N, C-alpha and C. Protein backbone atom coordinates (compact mmCIF):
# COMPACT_ATOMS: atom_id res chain seq x y z
N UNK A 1 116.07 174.93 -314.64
CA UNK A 1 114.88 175.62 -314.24
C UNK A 1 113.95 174.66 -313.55
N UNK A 2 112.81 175.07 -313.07
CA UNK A 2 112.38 174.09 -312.08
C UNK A 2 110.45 175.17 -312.37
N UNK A 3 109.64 174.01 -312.08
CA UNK A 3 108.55 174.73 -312.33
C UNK A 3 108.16 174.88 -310.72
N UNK A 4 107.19 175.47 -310.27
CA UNK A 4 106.65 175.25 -309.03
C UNK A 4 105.17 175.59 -309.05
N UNK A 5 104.20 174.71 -308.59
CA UNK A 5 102.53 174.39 -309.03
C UNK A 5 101.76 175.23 -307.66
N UNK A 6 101.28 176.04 -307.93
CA UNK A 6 100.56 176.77 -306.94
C UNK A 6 99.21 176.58 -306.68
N UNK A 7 98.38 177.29 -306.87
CA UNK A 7 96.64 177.62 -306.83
C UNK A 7 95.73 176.30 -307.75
N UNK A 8 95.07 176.46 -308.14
CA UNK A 8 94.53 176.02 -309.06
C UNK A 8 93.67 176.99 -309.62
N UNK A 9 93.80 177.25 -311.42
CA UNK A 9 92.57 178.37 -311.59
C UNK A 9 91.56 177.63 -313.33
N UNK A 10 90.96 178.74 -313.04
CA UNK A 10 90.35 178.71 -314.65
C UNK A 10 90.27 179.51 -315.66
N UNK A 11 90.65 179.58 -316.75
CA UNK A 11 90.23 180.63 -317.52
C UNK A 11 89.98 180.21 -318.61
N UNK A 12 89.95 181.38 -319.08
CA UNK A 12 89.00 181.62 -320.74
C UNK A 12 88.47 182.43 -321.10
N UNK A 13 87.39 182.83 -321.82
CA UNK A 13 86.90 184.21 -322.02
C UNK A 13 85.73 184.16 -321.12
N UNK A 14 85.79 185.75 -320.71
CA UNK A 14 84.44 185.89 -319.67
C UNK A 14 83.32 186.00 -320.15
N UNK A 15 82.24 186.96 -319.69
CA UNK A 15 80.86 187.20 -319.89
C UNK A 15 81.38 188.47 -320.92
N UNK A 16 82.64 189.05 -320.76
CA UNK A 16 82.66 190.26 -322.11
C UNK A 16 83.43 189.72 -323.52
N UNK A 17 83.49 188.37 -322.89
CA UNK A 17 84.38 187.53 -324.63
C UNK A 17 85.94 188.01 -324.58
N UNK A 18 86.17 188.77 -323.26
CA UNK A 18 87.90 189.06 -322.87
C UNK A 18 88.74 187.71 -322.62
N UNK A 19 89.61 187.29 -322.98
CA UNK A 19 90.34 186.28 -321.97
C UNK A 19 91.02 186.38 -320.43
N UNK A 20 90.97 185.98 -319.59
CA UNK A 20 91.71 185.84 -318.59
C UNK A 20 90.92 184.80 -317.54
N UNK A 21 92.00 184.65 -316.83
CA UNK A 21 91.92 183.71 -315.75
C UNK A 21 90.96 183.96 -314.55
N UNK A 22 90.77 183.19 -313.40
CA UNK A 22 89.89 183.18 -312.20
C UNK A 22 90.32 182.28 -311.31
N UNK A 23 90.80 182.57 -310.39
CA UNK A 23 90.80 181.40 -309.13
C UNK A 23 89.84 180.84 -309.38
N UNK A 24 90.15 179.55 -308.71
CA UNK A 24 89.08 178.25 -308.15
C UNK A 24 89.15 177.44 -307.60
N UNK A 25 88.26 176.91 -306.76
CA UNK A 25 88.20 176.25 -305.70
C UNK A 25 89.29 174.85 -306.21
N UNK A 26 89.75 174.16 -305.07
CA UNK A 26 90.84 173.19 -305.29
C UNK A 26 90.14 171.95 -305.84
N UNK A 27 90.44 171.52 -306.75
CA UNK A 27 89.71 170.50 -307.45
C UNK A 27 88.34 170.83 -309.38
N UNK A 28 88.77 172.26 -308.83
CA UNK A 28 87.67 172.44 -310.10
C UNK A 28 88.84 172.16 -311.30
N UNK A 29 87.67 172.24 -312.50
CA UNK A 29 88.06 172.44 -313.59
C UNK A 29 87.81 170.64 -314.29
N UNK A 30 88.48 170.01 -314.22
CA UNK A 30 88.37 168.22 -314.92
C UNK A 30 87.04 168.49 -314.78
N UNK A 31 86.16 167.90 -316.07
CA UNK A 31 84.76 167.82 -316.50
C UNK A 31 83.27 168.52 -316.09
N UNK A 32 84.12 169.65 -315.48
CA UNK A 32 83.04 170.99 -315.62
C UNK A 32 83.24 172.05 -316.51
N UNK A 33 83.81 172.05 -317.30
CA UNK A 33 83.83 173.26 -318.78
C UNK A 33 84.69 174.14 -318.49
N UNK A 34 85.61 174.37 -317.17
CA UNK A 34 86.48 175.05 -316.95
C UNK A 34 88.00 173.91 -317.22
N UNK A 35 89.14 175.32 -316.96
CA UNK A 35 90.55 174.09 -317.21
C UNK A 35 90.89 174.75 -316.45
N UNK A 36 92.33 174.15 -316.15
CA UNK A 36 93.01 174.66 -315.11
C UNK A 36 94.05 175.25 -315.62
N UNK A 37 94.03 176.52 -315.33
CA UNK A 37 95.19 177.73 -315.66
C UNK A 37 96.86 177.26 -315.75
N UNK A 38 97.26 176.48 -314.87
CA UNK A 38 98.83 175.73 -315.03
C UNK A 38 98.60 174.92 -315.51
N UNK A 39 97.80 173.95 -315.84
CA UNK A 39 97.94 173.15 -316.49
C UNK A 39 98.42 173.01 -318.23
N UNK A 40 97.09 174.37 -318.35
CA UNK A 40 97.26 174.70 -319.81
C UNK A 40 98.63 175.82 -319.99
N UNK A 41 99.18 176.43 -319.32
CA UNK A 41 100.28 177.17 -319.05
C UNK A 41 101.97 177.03 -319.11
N UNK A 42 101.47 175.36 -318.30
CA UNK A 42 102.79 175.27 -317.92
C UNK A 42 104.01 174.72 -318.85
N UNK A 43 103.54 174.13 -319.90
CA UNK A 43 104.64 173.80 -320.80
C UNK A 43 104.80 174.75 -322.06
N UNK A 44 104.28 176.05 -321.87
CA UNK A 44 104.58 177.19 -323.03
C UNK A 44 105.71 178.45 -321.51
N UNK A 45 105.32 178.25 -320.26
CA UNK A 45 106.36 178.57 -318.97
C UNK A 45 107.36 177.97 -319.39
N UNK A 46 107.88 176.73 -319.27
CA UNK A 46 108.88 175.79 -319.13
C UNK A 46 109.63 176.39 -320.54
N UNK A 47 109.16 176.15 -321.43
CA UNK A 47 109.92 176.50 -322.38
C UNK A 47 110.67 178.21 -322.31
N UNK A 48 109.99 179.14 -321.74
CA UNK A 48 110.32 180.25 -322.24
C UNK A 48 111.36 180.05 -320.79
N UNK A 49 111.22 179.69 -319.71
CA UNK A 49 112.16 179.39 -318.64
C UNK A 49 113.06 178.99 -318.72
N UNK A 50 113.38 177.89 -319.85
CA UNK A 50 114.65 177.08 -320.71
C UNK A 50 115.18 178.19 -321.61
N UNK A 51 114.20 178.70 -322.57
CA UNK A 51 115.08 179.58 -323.12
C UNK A 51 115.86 180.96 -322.63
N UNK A 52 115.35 181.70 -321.57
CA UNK A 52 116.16 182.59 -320.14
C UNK A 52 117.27 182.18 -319.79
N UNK A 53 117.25 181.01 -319.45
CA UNK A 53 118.19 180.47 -318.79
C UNK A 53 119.18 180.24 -319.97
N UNK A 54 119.21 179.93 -321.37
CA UNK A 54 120.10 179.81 -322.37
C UNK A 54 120.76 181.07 -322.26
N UNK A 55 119.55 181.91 -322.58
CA UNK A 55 119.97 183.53 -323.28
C UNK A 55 120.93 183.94 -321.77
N UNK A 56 120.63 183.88 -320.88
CA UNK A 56 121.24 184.42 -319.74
C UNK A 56 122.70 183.99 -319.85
N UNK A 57 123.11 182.77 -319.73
CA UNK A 57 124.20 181.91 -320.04
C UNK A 57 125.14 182.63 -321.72
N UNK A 58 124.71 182.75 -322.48
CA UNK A 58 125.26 183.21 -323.68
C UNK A 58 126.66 184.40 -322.87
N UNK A 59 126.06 185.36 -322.36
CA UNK A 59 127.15 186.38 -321.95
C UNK A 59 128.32 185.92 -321.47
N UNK A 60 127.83 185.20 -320.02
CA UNK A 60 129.09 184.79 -319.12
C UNK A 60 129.58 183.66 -320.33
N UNK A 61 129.18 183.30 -321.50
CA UNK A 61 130.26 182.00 -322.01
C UNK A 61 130.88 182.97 -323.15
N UNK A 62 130.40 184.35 -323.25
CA UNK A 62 131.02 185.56 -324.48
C UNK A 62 130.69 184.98 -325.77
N UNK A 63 129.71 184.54 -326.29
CA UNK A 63 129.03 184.20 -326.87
C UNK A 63 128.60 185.37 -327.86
N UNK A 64 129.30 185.07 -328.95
CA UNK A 64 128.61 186.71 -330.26
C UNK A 64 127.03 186.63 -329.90
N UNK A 65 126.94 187.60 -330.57
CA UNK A 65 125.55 188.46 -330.76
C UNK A 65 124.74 187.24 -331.72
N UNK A 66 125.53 186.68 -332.77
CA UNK A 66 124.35 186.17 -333.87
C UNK A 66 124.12 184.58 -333.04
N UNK A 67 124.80 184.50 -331.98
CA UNK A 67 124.01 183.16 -331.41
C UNK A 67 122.94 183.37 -330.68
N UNK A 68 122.34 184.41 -329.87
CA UNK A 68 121.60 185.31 -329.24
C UNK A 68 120.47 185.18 -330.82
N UNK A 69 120.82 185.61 -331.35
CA UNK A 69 119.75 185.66 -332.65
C UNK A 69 119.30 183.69 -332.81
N UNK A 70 120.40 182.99 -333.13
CA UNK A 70 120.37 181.58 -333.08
C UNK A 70 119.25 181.31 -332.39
N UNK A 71 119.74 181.75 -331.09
CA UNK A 71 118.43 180.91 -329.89
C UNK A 71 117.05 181.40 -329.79
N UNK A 72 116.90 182.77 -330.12
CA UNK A 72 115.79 183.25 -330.76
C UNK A 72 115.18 182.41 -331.88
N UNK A 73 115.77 182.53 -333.20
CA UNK A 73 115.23 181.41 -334.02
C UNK A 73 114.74 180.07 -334.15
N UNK A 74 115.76 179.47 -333.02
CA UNK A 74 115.34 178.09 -332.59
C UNK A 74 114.47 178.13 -332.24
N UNK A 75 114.04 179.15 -330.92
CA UNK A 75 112.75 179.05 -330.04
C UNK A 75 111.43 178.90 -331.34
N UNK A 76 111.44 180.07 -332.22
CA UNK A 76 110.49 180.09 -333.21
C UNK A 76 109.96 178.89 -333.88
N UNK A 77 111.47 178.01 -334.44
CA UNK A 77 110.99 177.43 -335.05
C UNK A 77 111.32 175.72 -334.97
N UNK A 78 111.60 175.73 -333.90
CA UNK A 78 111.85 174.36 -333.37
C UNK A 78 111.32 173.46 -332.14
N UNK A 79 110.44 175.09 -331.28
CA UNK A 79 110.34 174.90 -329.88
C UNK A 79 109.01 175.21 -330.11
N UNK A 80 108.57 176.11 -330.31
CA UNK A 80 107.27 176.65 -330.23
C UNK A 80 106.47 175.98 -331.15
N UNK A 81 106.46 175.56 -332.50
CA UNK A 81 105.87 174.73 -332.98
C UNK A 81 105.06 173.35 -332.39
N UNK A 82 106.49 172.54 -331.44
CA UNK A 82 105.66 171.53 -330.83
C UNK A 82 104.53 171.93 -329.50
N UNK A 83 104.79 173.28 -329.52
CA UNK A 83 103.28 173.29 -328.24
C UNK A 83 102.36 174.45 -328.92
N UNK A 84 102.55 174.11 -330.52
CA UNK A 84 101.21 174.86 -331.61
C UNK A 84 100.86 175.97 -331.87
N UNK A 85 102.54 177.02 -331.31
CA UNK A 85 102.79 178.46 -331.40
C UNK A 85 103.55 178.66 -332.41
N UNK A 86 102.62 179.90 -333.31
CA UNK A 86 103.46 180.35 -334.39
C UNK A 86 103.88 181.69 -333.62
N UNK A 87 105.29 182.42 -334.24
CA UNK A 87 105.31 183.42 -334.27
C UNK A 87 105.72 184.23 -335.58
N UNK A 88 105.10 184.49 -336.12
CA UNK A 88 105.88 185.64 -337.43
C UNK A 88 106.85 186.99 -337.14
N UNK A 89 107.39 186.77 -338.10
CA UNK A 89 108.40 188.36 -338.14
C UNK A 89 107.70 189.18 -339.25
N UNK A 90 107.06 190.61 -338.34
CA UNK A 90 106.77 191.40 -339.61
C UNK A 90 108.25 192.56 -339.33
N UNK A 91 107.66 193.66 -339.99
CA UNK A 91 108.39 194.71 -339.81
C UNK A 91 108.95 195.18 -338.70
N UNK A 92 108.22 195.19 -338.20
CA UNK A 92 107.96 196.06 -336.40
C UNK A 92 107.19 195.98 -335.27
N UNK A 93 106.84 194.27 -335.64
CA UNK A 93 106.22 193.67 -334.61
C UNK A 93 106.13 192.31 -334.69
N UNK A 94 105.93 191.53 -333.64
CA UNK A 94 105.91 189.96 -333.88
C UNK A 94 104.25 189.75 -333.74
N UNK A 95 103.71 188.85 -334.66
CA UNK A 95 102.85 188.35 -334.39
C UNK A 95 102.77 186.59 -334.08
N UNK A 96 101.46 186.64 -333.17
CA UNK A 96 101.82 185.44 -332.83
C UNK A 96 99.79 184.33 -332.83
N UNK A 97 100.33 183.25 -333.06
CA UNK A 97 98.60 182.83 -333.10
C UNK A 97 98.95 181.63 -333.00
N UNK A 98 97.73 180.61 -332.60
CA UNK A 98 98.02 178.91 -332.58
C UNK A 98 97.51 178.44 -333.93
N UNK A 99 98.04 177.12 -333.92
CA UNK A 99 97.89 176.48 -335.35
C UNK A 99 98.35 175.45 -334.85
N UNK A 100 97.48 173.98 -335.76
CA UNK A 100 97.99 172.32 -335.19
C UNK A 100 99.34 172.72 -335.49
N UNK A 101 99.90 172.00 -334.16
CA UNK A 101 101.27 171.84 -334.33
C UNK A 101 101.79 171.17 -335.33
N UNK A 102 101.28 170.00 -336.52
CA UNK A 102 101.98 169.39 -337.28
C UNK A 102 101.97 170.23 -338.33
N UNK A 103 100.90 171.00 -338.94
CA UNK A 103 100.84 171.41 -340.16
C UNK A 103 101.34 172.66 -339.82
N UNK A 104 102.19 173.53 -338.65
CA UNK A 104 102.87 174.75 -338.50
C UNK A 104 104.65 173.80 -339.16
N UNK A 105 104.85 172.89 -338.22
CA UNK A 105 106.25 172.27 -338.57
C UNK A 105 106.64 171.94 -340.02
N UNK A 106 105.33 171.53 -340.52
CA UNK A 106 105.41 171.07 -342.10
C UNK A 106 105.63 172.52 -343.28
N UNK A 107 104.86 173.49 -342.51
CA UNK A 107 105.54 174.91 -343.23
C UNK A 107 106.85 175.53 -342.40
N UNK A 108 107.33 175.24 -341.70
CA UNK A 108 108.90 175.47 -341.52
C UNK A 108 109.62 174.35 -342.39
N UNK A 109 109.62 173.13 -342.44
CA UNK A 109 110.31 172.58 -342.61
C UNK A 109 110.48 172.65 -344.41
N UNK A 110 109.13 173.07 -344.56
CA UNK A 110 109.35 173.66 -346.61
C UNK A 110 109.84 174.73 -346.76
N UNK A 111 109.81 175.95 -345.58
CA UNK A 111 110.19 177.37 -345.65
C UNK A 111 111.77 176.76 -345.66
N UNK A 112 112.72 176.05 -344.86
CA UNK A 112 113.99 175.14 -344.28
C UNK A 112 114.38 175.20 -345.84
N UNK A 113 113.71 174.16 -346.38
CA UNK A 113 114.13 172.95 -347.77
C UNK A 113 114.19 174.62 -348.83
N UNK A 114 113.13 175.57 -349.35
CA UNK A 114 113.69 176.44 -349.88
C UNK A 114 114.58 177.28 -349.85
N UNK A 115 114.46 177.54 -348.35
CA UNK A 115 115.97 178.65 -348.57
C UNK A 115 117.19 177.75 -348.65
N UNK A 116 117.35 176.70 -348.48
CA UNK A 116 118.71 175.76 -349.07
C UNK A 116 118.76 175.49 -350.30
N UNK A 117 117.43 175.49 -351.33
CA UNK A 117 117.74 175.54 -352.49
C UNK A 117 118.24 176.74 -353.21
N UNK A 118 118.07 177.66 -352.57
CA UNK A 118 118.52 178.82 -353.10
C UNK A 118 120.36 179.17 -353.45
């Protein structure tokens, strides 16, 4: 996969406390209170671009179904952690929220150590 760097923008929450982005002029954002939209973007892209490109690959190599689940799981809990994304499994929906990346890994890696004691 390959990234490719376009515009430059900003976002965050607006004047209604919504999130989203805004063009901006070339050069904004470094030490005026705005960031720049790829910047903060691009390595939670990259990853989900790596993982496409896995999942895509699974078929043409005939690859069962529970490795498809595998690479799902990994993403959860191996990938997403280091850029400070949780995702939970509820019933019938995923939820998802940030948390320091070390103290998300340190509850996988005890959630890991119990279900092996079992």
């Amino acid at each position: 996969y390959k990234r490719q760097v376009s515009t430059q923008s900003t976002g965050g929450l607006n004047e209604d406390n919504q999130f989203g982005f805004k063009q901006t002029e070339a050069g904004a954002g470094e030490g005026d209170g705005r960031f720049n939209r790829e910047e903060f973007l691009a390595p939670y892209i990259d990853v989900f671009a790596k993982f496409r490109q896995e999942l895509r690959q699974s078929p043409k190599e005939k690859k069962p179904h529970s490795e498809l689940l595998d690479l799902s799981d990994k993403l959860r809990d191996d990938v997403l952690p280091d850029l400070g994304l949780r995702f939970e499994d509820e019933s019938k929906t995923q939820l998802w929220k940030f948390q320091d990346p070390q103290e998300l890994k340190k509850e996988i890696q005890e959630r890991k150590d119990r279900a092996k004691q079992k």
